[in-house]
């Protein structure tokens, strides 16, 4: 379960932002996770909530937005969405390197048949915003 390690990294970053801004507590954290990261949003939220206990992040609202991903052919430039069902294949969850995903799915470009297929978006996890309670300020954005 890589949700735990991602949650730890997110929490460390959020705590660092809160500390630098002099925040008493964190009100909300908005994350964007790519569907190709194979992160489970519910598990990630659970890990964040558990790890946040006893910190200024405890009680914060975690908003998680899913970024859709595409495949792109390196030969002809065609861009397409995968079948959503193909992303539910349990064997994909063994991919530790996202570049392995195109190999595991045995992808071919639907336009030209090339196997030179790359991920185009949906492969990252980012903190989009952090809402803080800073003494003397009205709900600062971080």
PDB file of C-alpha atoms in Angstrom:
ATOM      1  CA  UNK A   1       0.000   0.000   0.000  1.00  0.00           C
ATOM      2  CA  UNK A   2       1.839   3.091  -1.204  1.00  0.00           C
ATOM      3  CA  UNK A   3      -0.924   5.350   0.130  1.00  0.00           C
ATOM      4  CA  UNK A   4       0.850   5.391   3.506  1.00  0.00           C
ATOM      5  CA  UNK A   5       4.171   6.654   2.124  1.00  0.00           C
ATOM      6  CA  UNK A   6       2.389   9.274   0.004  1.00  0.00           C
ATOM      7  CA  UNK A   7       0.350  10.371   3.044  1.00  0.00           C
ATOM      8  CA  UNK A   8       3.547  10.705   5.088  1.00  0.00           C
ATOM      9  CA  UNK A   9       5.141  12.905   2.417  1.00  0.00           C
ATOM     10  CA  UNK A  10       2.018  15.047   2.082  1.00  0.00           C
ATOM     11  CA  UNK A  11       1.737  15.477   5.842  1.00  0.00           C
ATOM     12  CA  UNK A  12       5.422  16.437   6.182  1.00  0.00           C
ATOM     13  CA  UNK A  13       5.028  19.066   3.465  1.00  0.00           C
ATOM     14  CA  UNK A  14       1.805  20.466   4.931  1.00  0.00           C
ATOM     15  CA  UNK A  15       3.323  20.635   8.425  1.00  0.00           C
ATOM     16  CA  UNK A  16       6.357  22.433   6.991  1.00  0.00           C
ATOM     17  CA  UNK A  17       4.114  25.005   5.266  1.00  0.00           C
ATOM     18  CA  UNK A  18       2.088  25.482   8.466  1.00  0.00           C
ATOM     19  CA  UNK A  19       5.238  25.906  10.558  1.00  0.00           C
ATOM     20  CA  UNK A  20       6.761  28.451   8.154  1.00  0.00           C
ATOM     21  CA  UNK A  21       3.546  30.496   8.102  1.00  0.00           C
ATOM     22  CA  UNK A  22       3.111  30.361  11.901  1.00  0.00           C
ATOM     23  CA  UNK A  23      -0.232  28.570  11.607  1.00  0.00           C
ATOM     24  CA  UNK A  24      -2.006  27.283  14.673  1.00  0.00           C
ATOM     25  CA  UNK A  25      -3.783  24.654  12.644  1.00  0.00           C
ATOM     26  CA  UNK A  26      -4.515  23.445   9.150  1.00  0.00           C
ATOM     27  CA  UNK A  27      -8.142  23.795   8.060  1.00  0.00           C
ATOM     28  CA  UNK A  28      -8.042  21.989   4.728  1.00  0.00           C
ATOM     29  CA  UNK A  29      -5.719  20.380   2.219  1.00  0.00           C
ATOM     30  CA  UNK A  30      -6.633  19.980  -1.447  1.00  0.00           C
ATOM     31  CA  UNK A  31      -4.791  17.249  -3.343  1.00  0.00           C
ATOM     32  CA  UNK A  32      -4.803  16.242  -6.987  1.00  0.00           C
ATOM     33  CA  UNK A  33      -3.933  12.630  -7.700  1.00  0.00           C
ATOM     34  CA  UNK A  34      -3.604  11.139 -11.132  1.00  0.00           C
ATOM     35  CA  UNK A  35      -5.619   8.044 -11.877  1.00  0.00           C
ATOM     36  CA  UNK A  36      -2.480   6.323 -13.184  1.00  0.00           C
ATOM     37  CA  UNK A  37      -0.821   6.628  -9.766  1.00  0.00           C
ATOM     38  CA  UNK A  38      -3.184   3.829  -8.728  1.00  0.00           C
ATOM     39  CA  UNK A  39      -3.664   5.572  -5.377  1.00  0.00           C
ATOM     40  CA  UNK A  40      -6.944   4.753  -3.684  1.00  0.00           C
ATOM     41  CA  UNK A  41      -8.468   8.098  -2.579  1.00  0.00           C
ATOM     42  CA  UNK A  42     -10.310   6.584   0.395  1.00  0.00           C
ATOM     43  CA  UNK A  43      -7.207   4.794   1.659  1.00  0.00           C
ATOM     44  CA  UNK A  44      -5.114   7.923   1.156  1.00  0.00           C
ATOM     45  CA  UNK A  45      -7.639  10.028   3.090  1.00  0.00           C
ATOM     46  CA  UNK A  46      -7.701   7.434   5.907  1.00  0.00           C
ATOM     47  CA  UNK A  47      -3.886   7.424   6.135  1.00  0.00           C
ATOM     48  CA  UNK A  48      -3.801  11.226   6.185  1.00  0.00           C
ATOM     49  CA  UNK A  49      -6.385  11.393   8.965  1.00  0.00           C
ATOM     50  CA  UNK A  50      -4.582   8.796  11.102  1.00  0.00           C
ATOM     51  CA  UNK A  51      -1.151  10.389  10.611  1.00  0.00           C
ATOM     52  CA  UNK A  52      -2.569  13.864  11.327  1.00  0.00           C
ATOM     53  CA  UNK A  53      -3.698  12.898  14.841  1.00  0.00           C
ATOM     54  CA  UNK A  54      -1.938  14.992  17.459  1.00  0.00           C
ATOM     55  CA  UNK A  55      -0.609  17.492  14.892  1.00  0.00           C
ATOM     56  CA  UNK A  56      -1.893  20.900  13.716  1.00  0.00           C
ATOM     57  CA  UNK A  57      -3.377  19.027  10.741  1.00  0.00           C
ATOM     58  CA  UNK A  58      -5.746  16.974  12.930  1.00  0.00           C
ATOM     59  CA  UNK A  59      -9.353  17.686  11.945  1.00  0.00           C
ATOM     60  CA  UNK A  60      -8.430  19.232   8.591  1.00  0.00           C
ATOM     61  CA  UNK A  61     -10.648  18.511   5.619  1.00  0.00           C
ATOM     62  CA  UNK A  62      -8.839  16.539   2.910  1.00  0.00           C
ATOM     63  CA  UNK A  63     -10.231  17.253  -0.548  1.00  0.00           C
ATOM     64  CA  UNK A  64      -8.978  14.852  -3.197  1.00  0.00           C
ATOM     65  CA  UNK A  65      -9.454  15.553  -6.885  1.00  0.00           C
ATOM     66  CA  UNK A  66      -8.735  12.833  -9.437  1.00  0.00           C
ATOM     67  CA  UNK A  67      -6.847  13.907 -12.553  1.00  0.00           C
ATOM     68  CA  UNK A  68      -7.769  11.868 -15.594  1.00  0.00           C
ATOM     69  CA  UNK A  69      -4.952  10.451 -17.603  1.00  0.00           C
ATOM     70  CA  UNK A  70      -4.471   9.752 -21.275  1.00  0.00           C
ATOM     71  CA  UNK A  71      -2.196   7.720 -23.473  1.00  0.00           C
ATOM     72  CA  UNK A  72      -0.284   9.325 -26.314  1.00  0.00           C
ATOM     73  CA  UNK A  73       1.364   7.676 -29.283  1.00  0.00           C
ATOM     74  CA  UNK A  74       4.969   8.774 -29.758  1.00  0.00           C
ATOM     75  CA  UNK A  75       4.737   7.904 -33.473  1.00  0.00           C
ATOM     76  CA  UNK A  76       1.585   9.655 -34.703  1.00  0.00           C
ATOM     77  CA  UNK A  77       0.692  11.861 -31.713  1.00  0.00           C
ATOM     78  CA  UNK A  78      -2.780  10.355 -31.267  1.00  0.00           C
ATOM     79  CA  UNK A  79      -4.105  10.865 -27.725  1.00  0.00           C
ATOM     80  CA  UNK A  80      -6.802   8.693 -26.166  1.00  0.00           C
ATOM     81  CA  UNK A  81      -8.379   7.598 -22.916  1.00  0.00           C
ATOM     82  CA  UNK A  82      -7.999   4.035 -21.700  1.00  0.00           C
ATOM     83  CA  UNK A  83     -11.034   1.929 -21.076  1.00  0.00           C
ATOM     84  CA  UNK A  84     -11.888   2.600 -17.451  1.00  0.00           C
ATOM     85  CA  UNK A  85     -12.249  -1.136 -16.805  1.00  0.00           C
ATOM     86  CA  UNK A  86      -8.612  -1.739 -17.790  1.00  0.00           C
ATOM     87  CA  UNK A  87      -7.479   0.410 -14.849  1.00  0.00           C
ATOM     88  CA  UNK A  88      -9.264  -1.911 -12.405  1.00  0.00           C
ATOM     89  CA  UNK A  89      -7.066  -4.887 -13.336  1.00  0.00           C
ATOM     90  CA  UNK A  90      -5.412  -6.061 -10.075  1.00  0.00           C
ATOM     91  CA  UNK A  91      -2.154  -6.846 -11.880  1.00  0.00           C
ATOM     92  CA  UNK A  92      -1.650  -3.103 -12.455  1.00  0.00           C
ATOM     93  CA  UNK A  93      -1.193  -2.566  -8.742  1.00  0.00           C
ATOM     94  CA  UNK A  94       2.146  -4.400  -8.969  1.00  0.00           C
ATOM     95  CA  UNK A  95       3.572  -1.637 -11.179  1.00  0.00           C
ATOM     96  CA  UNK A  96       6.020   0.364  -9.099  1.00  0.00           C
ATOM     97  CA  UNK A  97       7.249   2.486 -11.975  1.00  0.00           C
ATOM     98  CA  UNK A  98       4.538   4.225 -13.978  1.00  0.00           C
ATOM     99  CA  UNK A  99       6.463   3.577 -17.180  1.00  0.00           C
ATOM    100  CA  UNK A 100       5.657  -0.118 -16.583  1.00  0.00           C
ATOM    101  CA  UNK A 101       1.948   0.635 -16.865  1.00  0.00           C
ATOM    102  CA  UNK A 102       1.956   0.895 -20.656  1.00  0.00           C
ATOM    103  CA  UNK A 103       3.796  -2.444 -20.845  1.00  0.00           C
ATOM    104  CA  UNK A 104       1.437  -4.169 -18.398  1.00  0.00           C
ATOM    105  CA  UNK A 105      -1.547  -3.040 -20.444  1.00  0.00           C
ATOM    106  CA  UNK A 106       0.201  -4.170 -23.671  1.00  0.00           C
ATOM    107  CA  UNK A 107      -0.932  -0.994 -25.377  1.00  0.00           C
ATOM    108  CA  UNK A 108      -1.034  -0.232 -29.063  1.00  0.00           C
ATOM    109  CA  UNK A 109      -2.094   3.034 -30.608  1.00  0.00           C
ATOM    110  CA  UNK A 110      -5.657   2.616 -31.909  1.00  0.00           C
ATOM    111  CA  UNK A 111      -4.835   4.888 -34.847  1.00  0.00           C
ATOM    112  CA  UNK A 112      -1.500   3.581 -36.202  1.00  0.00           C
ATOM    113  CA  UNK A 113      -0.859   0.370 -34.210  1.00  0.00           C
ATOM    114  CA  UNK A 114       2.466   1.525 -32.761  1.00  0.00           C
ATOM    115  CA  UNK A 115       3.532   0.257 -29.338  1.00  0.00           C
ATOM    116  CA  UNK A 116       5.423   3.506 -28.657  1.00  0.00           C
ATOM    117  CA  UNK A 117       2.793   4.621 -26.163  1.00  0.00           C
ATOM    118  CA  UNK A 118       3.474   7.002 -23.280  1.00  0.00           C
ATOM    119  CA  UNK A 119       1.405   8.329 -20.394  1.00  0.00           C
ATOM    120  CA  UNK A 120       0.019  11.822 -20.930  1.00  0.00           C
ATOM    121  CA  UNK A 121      -1.131  13.234 -17.587  1.00  0.00           C
ATOM    122  CA  UNK A 122      -2.767  11.478 -14.678  1.00  0.00           C
ATOM    123  CA  UNK A 123       0.546  10.208 -13.322  1.00  0.00           C
ATOM    124  CA  UNK A 124       1.283  12.697 -10.532  1.00  0.00           C
ATOM    125  CA  UNK A 125       0.226  13.574  -7.020  1.00  0.00           C
ATOM    126  CA  UNK A 126       0.329  17.204  -5.933  1.00  0.00           C
ATOM    127  CA  UNK A 127      -0.771  19.464  -3.122  1.00  0.00           C
ATOM    128  CA  UNK A 128      -2.929  22.106  -4.778  1.00  0.00           C
ATOM    129  CA  UNK A 129      -3.682  24.242  -1.727  1.00  0.00           C
ATOM    130  CA  UNK A 130      -3.460  24.347   2.056  1.00  0.00           C
ATOM    131  CA  UNK A 131      -5.858  26.469   4.083  1.00  0.00           C
ATOM    132  CA  UNK A 132      -4.373  27.620   7.384  1.00  0.00           C
ATOM    133  CA  UNK A 133      -5.491  29.278  10.583  1.00  0.00           C
ATOM    134  CA  UNK A 134      -2.813  31.881  11.251  1.00  0.00           C
ATOM    135  CA  UNK A 135      -3.139  34.212  14.259  1.00  0.00           C
ATOM    136  CA  UNK A 136      -4.015  37.711  13.039  1.00  0.00           C
ATOM    137  CA  UNK A 137      -4.892  36.567   9.505  1.00  0.00           C
ATOM    138  CA  UNK A 138      -8.177  35.519   7.995  1.00  0.00           C
ATOM    139  CA  UNK A 139      -7.764  31.889   6.836  1.00  0.00           C
ATOM    140  CA  UNK A 140      -4.545  32.114   4.874  1.00  0.00           C
ATOM    141  CA  UNK A 141      -3.950  30.063   1.755  1.00  0.00           C
ATOM    142  CA  UNK A 142      -0.650  28.188   1.569  1.00  0.00           C
TER     143      UNK A 142
END
